[in-house]
PDB file of C-alpha atoms and ligand atoms in Angstrom:
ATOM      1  CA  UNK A   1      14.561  -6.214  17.661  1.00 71.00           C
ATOM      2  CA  UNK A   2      11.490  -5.922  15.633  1.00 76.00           C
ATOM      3  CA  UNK A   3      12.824  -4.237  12.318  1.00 84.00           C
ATOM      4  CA  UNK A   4       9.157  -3.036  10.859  1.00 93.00           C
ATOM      5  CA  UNK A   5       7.312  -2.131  14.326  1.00 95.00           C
ATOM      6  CA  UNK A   6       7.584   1.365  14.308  1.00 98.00           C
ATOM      7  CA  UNK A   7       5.256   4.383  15.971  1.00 98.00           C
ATOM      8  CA  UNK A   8       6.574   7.249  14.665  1.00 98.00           C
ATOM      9  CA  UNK A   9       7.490   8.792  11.117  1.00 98.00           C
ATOM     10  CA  UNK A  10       9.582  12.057  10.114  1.00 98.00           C
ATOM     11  CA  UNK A  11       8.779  12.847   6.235  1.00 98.00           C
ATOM     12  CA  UNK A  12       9.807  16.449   4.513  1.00 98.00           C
ATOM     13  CA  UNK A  13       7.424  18.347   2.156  1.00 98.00           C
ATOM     14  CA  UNK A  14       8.401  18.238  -1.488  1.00 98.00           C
ATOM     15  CA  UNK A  15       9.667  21.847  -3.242  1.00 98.00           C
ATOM     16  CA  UNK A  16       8.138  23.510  -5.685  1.00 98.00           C
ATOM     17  CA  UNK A  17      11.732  23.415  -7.817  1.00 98.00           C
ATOM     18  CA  UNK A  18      11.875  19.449  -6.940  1.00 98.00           C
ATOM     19  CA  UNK A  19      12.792  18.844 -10.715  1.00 98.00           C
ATOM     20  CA  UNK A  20      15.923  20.009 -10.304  1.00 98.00           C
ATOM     21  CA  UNK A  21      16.723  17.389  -8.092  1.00 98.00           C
ATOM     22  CA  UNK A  22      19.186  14.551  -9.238  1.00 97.00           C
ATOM     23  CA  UNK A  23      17.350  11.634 -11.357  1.00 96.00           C
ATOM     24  CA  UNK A  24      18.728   8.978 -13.763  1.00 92.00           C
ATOM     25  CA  UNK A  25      15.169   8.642 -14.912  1.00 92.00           C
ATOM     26  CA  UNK A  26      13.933   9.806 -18.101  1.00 90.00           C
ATOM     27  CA  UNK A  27      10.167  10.293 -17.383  1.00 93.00           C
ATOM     28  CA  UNK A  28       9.856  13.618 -17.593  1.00 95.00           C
ATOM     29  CA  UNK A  29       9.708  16.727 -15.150  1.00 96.00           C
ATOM     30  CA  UNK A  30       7.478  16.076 -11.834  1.00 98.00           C
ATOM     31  CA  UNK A  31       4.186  18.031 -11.338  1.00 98.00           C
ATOM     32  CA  UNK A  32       4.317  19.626  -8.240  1.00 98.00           C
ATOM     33  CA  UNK A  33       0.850  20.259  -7.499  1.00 98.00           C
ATOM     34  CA  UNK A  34       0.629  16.147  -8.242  1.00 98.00           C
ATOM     35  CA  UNK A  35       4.055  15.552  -6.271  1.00 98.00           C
ATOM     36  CA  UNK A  36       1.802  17.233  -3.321  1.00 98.00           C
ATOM     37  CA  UNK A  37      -1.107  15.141  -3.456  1.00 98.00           C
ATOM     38  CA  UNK A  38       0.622  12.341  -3.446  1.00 98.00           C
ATOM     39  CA  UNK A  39       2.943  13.342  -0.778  1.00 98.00           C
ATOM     40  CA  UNK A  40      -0.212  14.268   1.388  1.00 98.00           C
ATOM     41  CA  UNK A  41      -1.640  10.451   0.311  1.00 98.00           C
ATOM     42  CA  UNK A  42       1.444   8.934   1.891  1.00 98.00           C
ATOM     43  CA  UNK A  43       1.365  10.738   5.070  1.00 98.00           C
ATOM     44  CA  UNK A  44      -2.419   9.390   5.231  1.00 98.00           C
ATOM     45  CA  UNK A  45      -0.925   6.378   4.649  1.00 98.00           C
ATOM     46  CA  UNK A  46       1.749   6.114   7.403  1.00 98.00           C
ATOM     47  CA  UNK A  47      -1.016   7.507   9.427  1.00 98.00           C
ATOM     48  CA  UNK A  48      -2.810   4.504   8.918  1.00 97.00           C
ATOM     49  CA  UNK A  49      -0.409   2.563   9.761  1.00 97.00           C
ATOM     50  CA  UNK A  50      -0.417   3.699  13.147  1.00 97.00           C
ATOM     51  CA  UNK A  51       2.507   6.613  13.070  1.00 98.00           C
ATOM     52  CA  UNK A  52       2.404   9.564  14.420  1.00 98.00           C
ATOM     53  CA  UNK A  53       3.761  11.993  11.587  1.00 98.00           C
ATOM     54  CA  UNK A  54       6.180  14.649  11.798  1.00 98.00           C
ATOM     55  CA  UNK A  55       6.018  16.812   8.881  1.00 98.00           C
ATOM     56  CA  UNK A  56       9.197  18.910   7.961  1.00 98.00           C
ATOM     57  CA  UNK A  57       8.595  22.296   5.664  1.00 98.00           C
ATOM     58  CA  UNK A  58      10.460  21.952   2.706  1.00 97.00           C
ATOM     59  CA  UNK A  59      13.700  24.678   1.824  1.00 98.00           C
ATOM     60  CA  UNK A  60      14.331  25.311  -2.124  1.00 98.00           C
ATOM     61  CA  UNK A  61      18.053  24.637  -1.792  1.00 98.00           C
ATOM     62  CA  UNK A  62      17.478  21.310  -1.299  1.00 98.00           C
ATOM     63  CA  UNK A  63      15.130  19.890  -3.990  1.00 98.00           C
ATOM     64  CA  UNK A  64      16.143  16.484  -3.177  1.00 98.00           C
ATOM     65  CA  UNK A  65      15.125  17.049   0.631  1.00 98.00           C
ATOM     66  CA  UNK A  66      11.959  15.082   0.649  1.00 98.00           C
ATOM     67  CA  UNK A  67      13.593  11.878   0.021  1.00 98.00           C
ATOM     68  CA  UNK A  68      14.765  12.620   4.277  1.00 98.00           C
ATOM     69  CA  UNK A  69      15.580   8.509   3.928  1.00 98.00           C
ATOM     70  CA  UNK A  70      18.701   9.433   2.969  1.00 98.00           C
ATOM     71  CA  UNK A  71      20.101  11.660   5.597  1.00 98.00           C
ATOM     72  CA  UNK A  72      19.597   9.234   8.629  1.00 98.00           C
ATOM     73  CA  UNK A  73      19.412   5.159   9.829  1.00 98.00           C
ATOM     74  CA  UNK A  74      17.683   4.784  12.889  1.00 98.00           C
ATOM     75  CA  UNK A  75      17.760   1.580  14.772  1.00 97.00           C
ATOM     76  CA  UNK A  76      16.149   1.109  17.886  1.00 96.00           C
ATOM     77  CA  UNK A  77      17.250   4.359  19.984  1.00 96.00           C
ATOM     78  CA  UNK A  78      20.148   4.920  18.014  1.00 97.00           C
ATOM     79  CA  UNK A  79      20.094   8.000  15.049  1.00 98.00           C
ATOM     80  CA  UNK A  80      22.751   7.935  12.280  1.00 98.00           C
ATOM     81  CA  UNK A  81      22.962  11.060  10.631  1.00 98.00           C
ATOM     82  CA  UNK A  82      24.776  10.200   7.178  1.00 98.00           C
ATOM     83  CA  UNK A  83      26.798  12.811   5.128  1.00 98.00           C
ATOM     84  CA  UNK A  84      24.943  11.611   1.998  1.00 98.00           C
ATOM     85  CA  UNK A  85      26.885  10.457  -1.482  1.00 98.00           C
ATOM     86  CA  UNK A  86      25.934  13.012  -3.598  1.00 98.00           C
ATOM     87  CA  UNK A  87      27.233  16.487  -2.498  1.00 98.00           C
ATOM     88  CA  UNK A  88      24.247  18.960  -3.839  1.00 98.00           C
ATOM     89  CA  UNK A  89      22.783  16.455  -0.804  1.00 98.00           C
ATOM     90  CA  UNK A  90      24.987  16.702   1.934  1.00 97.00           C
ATOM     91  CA  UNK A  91      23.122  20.324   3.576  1.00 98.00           C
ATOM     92  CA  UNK A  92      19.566  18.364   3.890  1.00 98.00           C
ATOM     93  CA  UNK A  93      21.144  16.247   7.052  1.00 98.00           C
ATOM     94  CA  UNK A  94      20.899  19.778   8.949  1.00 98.00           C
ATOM     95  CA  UNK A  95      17.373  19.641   9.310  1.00 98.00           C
ATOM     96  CA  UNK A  96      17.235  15.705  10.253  1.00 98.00           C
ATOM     97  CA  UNK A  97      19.822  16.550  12.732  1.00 98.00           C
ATOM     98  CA  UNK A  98      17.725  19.449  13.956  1.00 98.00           C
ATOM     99  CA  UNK A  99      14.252  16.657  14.336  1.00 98.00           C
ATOM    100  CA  UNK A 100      16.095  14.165  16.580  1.00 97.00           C
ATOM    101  CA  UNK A 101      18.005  17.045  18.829  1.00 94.00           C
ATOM    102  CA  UNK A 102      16.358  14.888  21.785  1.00 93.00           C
ATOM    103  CA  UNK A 103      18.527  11.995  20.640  1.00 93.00           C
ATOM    104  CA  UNK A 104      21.686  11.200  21.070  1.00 90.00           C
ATOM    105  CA  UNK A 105      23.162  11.198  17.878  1.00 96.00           C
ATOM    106  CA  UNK A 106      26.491   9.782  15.622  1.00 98.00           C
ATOM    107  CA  UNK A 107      27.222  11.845  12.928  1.00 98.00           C
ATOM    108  CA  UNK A 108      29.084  10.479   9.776  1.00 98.00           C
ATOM    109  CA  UNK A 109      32.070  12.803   8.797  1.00 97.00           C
ATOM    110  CA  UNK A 110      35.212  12.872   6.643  1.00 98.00           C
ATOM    111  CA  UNK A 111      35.565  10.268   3.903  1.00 98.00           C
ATOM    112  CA  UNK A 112      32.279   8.408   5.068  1.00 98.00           C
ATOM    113  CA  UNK A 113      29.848   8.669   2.663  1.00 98.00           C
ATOM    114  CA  UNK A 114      26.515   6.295   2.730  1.00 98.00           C
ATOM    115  CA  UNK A 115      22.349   7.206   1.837  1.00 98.00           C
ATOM    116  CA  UNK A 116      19.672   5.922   3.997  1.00 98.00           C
ATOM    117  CA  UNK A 117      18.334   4.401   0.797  1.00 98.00           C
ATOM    118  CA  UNK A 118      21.328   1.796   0.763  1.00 98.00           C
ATOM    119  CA  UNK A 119      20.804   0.529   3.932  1.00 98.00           C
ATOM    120  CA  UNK A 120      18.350  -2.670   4.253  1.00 98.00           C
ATOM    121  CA  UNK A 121      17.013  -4.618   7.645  1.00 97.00           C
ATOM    122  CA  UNK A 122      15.665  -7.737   6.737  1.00 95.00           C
ATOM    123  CA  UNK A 123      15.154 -11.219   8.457  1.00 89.00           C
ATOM    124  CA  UNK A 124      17.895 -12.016  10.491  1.00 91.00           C
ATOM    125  CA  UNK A 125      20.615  -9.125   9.133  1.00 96.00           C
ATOM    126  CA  UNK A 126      21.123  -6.027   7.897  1.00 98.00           C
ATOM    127  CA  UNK A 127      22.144  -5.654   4.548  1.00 98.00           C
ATOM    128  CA  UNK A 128      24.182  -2.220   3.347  1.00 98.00           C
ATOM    129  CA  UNK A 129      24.986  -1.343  -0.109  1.00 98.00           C
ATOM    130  CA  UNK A 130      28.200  -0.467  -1.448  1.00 98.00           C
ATOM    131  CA  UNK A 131      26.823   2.077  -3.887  1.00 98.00           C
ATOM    132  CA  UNK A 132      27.205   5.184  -6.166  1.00 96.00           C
ATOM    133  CA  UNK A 133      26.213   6.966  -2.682  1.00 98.00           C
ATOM    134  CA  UNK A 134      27.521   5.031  -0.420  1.00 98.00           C
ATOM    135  CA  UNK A 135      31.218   3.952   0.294  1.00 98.00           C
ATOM    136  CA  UNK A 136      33.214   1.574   2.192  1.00 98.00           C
ATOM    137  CA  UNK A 137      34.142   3.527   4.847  1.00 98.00           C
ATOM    138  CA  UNK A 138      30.509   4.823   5.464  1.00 98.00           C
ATOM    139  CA  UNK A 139      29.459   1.385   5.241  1.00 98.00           C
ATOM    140  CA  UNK A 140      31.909   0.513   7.803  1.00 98.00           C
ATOM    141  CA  UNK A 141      30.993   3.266  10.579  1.00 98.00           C
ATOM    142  CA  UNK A 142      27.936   2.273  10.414  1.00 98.00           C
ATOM    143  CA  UNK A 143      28.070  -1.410  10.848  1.00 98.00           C
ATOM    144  CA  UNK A 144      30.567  -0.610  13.626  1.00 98.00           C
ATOM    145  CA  UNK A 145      28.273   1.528  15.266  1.00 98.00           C
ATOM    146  CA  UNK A 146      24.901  -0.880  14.842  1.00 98.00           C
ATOM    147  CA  UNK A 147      27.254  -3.883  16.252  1.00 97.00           C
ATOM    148  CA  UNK A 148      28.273  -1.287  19.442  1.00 97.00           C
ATOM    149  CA  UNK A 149      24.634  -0.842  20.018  1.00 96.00           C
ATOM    150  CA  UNK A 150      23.282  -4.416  19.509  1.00 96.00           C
ATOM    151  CA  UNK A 151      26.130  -7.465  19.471  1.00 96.00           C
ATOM    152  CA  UNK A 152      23.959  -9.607  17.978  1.00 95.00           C
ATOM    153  CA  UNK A 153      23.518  -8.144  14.834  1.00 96.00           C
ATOM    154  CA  UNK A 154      24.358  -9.595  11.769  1.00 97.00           C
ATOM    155  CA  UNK A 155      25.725  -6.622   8.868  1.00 98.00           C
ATOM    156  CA  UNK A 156      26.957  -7.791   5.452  1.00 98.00           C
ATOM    157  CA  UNK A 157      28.025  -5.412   2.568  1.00 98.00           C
ATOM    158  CA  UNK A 158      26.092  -5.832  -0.781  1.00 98.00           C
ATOM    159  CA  UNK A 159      27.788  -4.626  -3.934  1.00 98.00           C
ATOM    160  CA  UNK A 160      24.902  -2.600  -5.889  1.00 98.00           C
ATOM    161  CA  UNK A 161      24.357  -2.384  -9.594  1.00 98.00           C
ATOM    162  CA  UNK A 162      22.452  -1.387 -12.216  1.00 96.00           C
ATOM    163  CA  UNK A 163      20.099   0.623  -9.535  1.00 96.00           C
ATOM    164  CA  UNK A 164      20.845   3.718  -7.677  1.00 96.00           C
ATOM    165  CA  UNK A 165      20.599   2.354  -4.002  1.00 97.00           C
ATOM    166  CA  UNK A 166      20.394  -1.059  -2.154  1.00 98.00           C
ATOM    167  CA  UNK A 167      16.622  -0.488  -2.254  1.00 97.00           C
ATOM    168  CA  UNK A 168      16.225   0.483  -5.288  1.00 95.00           C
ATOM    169  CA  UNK A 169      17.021  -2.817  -6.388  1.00 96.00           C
ATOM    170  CA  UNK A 170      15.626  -5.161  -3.223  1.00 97.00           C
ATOM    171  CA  UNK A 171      13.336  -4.518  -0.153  1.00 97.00           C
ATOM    172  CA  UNK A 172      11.515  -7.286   2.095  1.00 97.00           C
ATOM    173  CA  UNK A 173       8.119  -7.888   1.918  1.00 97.00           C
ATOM    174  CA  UNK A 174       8.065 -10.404   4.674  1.00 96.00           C
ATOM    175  CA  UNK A 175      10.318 -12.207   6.040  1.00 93.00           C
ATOM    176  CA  UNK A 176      12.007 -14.452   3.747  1.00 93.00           C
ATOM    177  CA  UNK A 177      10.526 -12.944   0.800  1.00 97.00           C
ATOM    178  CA  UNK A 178      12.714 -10.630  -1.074  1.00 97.00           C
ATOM    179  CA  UNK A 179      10.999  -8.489  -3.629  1.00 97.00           C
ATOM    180  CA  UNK A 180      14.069  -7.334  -6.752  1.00 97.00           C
ATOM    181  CA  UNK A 181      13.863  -5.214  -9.612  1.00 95.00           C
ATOM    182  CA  UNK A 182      14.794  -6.527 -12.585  1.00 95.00           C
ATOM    183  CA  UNK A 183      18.047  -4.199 -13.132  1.00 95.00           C
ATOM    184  CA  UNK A 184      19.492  -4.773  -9.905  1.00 97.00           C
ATOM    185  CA  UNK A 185      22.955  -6.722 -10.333  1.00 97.00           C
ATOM    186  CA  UNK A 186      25.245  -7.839  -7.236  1.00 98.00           C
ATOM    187  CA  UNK A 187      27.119 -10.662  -6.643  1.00 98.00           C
ATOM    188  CA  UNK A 188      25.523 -10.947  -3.062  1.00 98.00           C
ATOM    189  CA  UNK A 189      23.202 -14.084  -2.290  1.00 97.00           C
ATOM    190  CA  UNK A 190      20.137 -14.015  -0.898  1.00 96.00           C
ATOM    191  CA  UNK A 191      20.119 -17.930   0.329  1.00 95.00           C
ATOM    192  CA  UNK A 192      18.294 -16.747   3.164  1.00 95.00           C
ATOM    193  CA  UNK A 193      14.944 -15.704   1.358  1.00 96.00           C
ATOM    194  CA  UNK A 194      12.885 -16.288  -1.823  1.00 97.00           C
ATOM    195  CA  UNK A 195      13.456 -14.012  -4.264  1.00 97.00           C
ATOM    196  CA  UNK A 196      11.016 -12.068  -6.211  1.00 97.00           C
ATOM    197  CA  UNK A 197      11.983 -10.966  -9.368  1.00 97.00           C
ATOM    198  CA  UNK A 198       9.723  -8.074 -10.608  1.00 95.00           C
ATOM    199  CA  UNK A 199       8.125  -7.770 -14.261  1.00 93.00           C
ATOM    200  CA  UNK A 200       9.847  -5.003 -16.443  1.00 92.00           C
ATOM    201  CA  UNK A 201       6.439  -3.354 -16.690  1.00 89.00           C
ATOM    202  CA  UNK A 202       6.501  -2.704 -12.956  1.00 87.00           C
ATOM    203  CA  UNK A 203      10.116  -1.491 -12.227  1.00 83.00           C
ATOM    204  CA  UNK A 204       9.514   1.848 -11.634  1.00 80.00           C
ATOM    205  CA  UNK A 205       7.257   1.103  -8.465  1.00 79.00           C
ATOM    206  CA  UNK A 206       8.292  -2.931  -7.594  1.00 86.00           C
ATOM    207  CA  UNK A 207       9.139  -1.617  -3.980  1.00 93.00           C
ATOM    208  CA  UNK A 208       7.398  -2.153  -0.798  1.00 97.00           C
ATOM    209  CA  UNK A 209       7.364  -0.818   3.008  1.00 98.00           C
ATOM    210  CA  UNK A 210       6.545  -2.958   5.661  1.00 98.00           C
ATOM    211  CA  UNK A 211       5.105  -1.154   8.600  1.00 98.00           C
ATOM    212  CA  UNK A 212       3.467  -2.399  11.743  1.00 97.00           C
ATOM    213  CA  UNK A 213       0.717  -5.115   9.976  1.00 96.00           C
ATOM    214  CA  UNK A 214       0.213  -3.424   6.787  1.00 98.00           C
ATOM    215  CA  UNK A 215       2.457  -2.675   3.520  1.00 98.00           C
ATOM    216  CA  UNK A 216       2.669  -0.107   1.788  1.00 98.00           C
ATOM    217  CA  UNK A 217       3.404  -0.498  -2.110  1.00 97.00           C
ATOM    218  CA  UNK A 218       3.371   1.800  -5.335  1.00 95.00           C
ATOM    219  CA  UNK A 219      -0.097   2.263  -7.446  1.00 95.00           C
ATOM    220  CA  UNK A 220       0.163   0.360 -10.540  1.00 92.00           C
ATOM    221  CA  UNK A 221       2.196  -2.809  -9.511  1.00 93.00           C
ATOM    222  CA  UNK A 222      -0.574  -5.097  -9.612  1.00 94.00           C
ATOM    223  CA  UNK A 223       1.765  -7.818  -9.584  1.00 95.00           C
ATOM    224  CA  UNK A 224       3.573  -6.884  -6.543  1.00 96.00           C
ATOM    225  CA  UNK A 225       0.090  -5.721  -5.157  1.00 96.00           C
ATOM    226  CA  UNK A 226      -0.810  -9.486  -5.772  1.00 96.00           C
ATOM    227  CA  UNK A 227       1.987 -11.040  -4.216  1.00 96.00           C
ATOM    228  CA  UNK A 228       1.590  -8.820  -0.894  1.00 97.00           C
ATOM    229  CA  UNK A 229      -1.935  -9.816  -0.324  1.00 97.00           C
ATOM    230  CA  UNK A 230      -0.627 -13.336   0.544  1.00 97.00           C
ATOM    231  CA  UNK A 231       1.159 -11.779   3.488  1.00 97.00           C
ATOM    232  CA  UNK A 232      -0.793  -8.848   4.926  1.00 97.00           C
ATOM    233  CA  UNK A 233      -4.174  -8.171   5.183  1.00 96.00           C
ATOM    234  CA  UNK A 234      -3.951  -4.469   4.667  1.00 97.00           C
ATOM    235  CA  UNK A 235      -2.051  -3.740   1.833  1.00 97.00           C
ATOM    236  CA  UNK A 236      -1.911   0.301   0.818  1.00 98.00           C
ATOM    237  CA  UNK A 237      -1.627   1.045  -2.731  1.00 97.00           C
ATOM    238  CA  UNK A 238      -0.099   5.120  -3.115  1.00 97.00           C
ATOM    239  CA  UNK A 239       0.161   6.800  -6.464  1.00 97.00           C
ATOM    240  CA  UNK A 240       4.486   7.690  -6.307  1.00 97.00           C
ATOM    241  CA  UNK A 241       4.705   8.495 -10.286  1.00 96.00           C
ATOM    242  CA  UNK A 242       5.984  11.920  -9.608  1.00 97.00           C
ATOM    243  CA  UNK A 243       8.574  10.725  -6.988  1.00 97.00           C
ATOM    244  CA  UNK A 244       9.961   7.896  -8.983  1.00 95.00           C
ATOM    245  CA  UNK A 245      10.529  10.187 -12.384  1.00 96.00           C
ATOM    246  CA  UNK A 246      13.157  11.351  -9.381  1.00 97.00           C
ATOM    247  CA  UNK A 247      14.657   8.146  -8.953  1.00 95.00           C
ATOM    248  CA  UNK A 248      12.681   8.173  -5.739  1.00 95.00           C
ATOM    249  CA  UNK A 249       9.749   5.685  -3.816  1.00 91.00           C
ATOM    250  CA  UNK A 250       8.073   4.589  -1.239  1.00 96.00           C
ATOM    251  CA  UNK A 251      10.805   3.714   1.215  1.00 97.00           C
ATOM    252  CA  UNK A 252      12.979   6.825   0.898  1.00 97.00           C
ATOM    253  CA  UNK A 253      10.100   9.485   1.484  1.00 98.00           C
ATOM    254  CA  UNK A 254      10.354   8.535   5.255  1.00 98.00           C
ATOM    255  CA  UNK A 255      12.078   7.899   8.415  1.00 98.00           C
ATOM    256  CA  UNK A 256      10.237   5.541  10.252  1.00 98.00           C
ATOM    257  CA  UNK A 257      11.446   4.276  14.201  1.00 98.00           C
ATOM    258  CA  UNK A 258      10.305   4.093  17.610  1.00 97.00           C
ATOM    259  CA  UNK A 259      12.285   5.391  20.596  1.00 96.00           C
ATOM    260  CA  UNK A 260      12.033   3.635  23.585  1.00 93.00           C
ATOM    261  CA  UNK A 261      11.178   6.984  25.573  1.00 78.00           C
ATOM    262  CA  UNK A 262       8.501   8.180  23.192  1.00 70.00           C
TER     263      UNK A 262
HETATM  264  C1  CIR B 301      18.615  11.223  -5.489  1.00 59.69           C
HETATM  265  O1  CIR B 301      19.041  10.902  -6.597  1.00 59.69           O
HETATM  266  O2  CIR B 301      19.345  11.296  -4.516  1.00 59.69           O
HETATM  267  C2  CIR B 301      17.140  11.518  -5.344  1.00 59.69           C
HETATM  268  N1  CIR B 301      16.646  12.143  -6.521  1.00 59.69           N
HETATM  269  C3  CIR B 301      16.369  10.267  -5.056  1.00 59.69           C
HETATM  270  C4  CIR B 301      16.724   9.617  -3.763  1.00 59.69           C
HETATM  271  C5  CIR B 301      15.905   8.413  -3.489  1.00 59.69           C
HETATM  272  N2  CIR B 301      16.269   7.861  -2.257  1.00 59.69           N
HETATM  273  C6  CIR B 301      16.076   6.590  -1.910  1.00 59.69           C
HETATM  274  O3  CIR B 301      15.602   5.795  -2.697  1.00 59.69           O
HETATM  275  N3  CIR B 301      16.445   6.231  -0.705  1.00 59.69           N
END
């Protein structure tokens, strides 16, 4: 199955107390009027990618809720809801769960913890991190319930350090082309792609979304920026600087799939 074709998006507004969401970052409190704008840019964005965008209203007891990455996997038909790692978090899978009611759905529950964010498809497997959010047996439900839906996929566990999430640290720009931060530790390896290490000057935005033919990218990683022109012709720069001083980017601000019936 395609892992980047997609049709349809599901993003959440940002809240106006989204600084008192968790960060490890020390950039300095968002502005929300900013946070906005750019949040607005990277609907436009996904837009132009093709998607048809959902847009979720935002609720103050969850300032983390507009990183809505976290609360689900989707693959093919199939909707994950996670109970994510960090417990001020676990409330903003409600809402997901409430989005895809016309879905059948698995729900993660008991000792199962994982984040969207940890949770990588690339080339020929999907990778999921063994994280500060995500634990073994979340890990395991949900490569047991990806291998129940398709037989032929390939799931390997990926110890994560030094970043907060699996793609935090790596995401796929094409296929066999693995783009890393340069604090990302594990003792997985990647034999099955290059390897992109990112400059220091660009680790706060050295991510990148694949959807459809374009990418999408962070504002002021030229060097990524450079590297991504020699795979797509449309490559979309957005301005994230108030999202990552929350630890957050351009993958986990979206859901991205495409149901068969829709
Ligand atoms: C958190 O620490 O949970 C949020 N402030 C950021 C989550 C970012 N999610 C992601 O990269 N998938």
């Amino acid at each position: 199955m395609p892992h980047n074709t997609f049709t349809h998006a599901l993003v959440r507004v940002p809240t106006p107390n989204m600084g008192e969401g968790i960060t490890t970052q020390q950039l300095g409190a968002p502005n929300f009027e900013l946070a906005l704008t750019q949040h607005a840019a990277y609907c436009e964005a996904l837009r132009w990618c093709g998607l048809k965008v959902t847009l979720l209203s935002g609720d103050e007891a969850y300032p983390d809720g507009c990183f809505v990455e976290d609360a689900a996997v989707i693959y093919g038909d199939l909707v994950v809801i996670t109970q994510p790692g960090a417990r001020s978090r676990r409330g903003e899978t409600v809402a997901i769960q409430q989005a895809f009611s016309h879905q059948p759905v698995v729900q993660m529950q008991g000792d199962e913890f994982l984040d969207g964010g940890d949770v990588l498809f690339c080339a020929d497997r999907v990778l999921i991190g063994l994280s500060q959010r995500t634990n073994w047996q979340g890990a395991t439900l949900l490569k047991n319930v990806l291998q129940d839906y398709d037989a032929s996929l390939r799931v390997d566990f990926v110890n994560v350090g030094g970043v907060l999430h699996l793609k935090t640290g790596i995401t796929e720009l094409a296929p066999g082309v693995i783009i890393q931060s340069p604090a990302f530790e594990t003792d997985y390896v990647f034999d099955f792609a290059d390897v992109y290490v990112v400059p220091d000057a660009e680790k706060h935005g050295g991510h990148v979304l694949p959807i459809n033919d374009a990418v999408l990218l962070h504002a002021g990683s030229p060097r990524v920026r450079d590297l991504a022109h020699r795979y797509y012709l449309r490559v979309i720069e957005i301005p994230l600087s108030e999202f990552e001083k929350m630890d957050g980017g351009v993958t986990c601000l979206s859901l991205r799939y495409a149901f068969s019936g829709a």
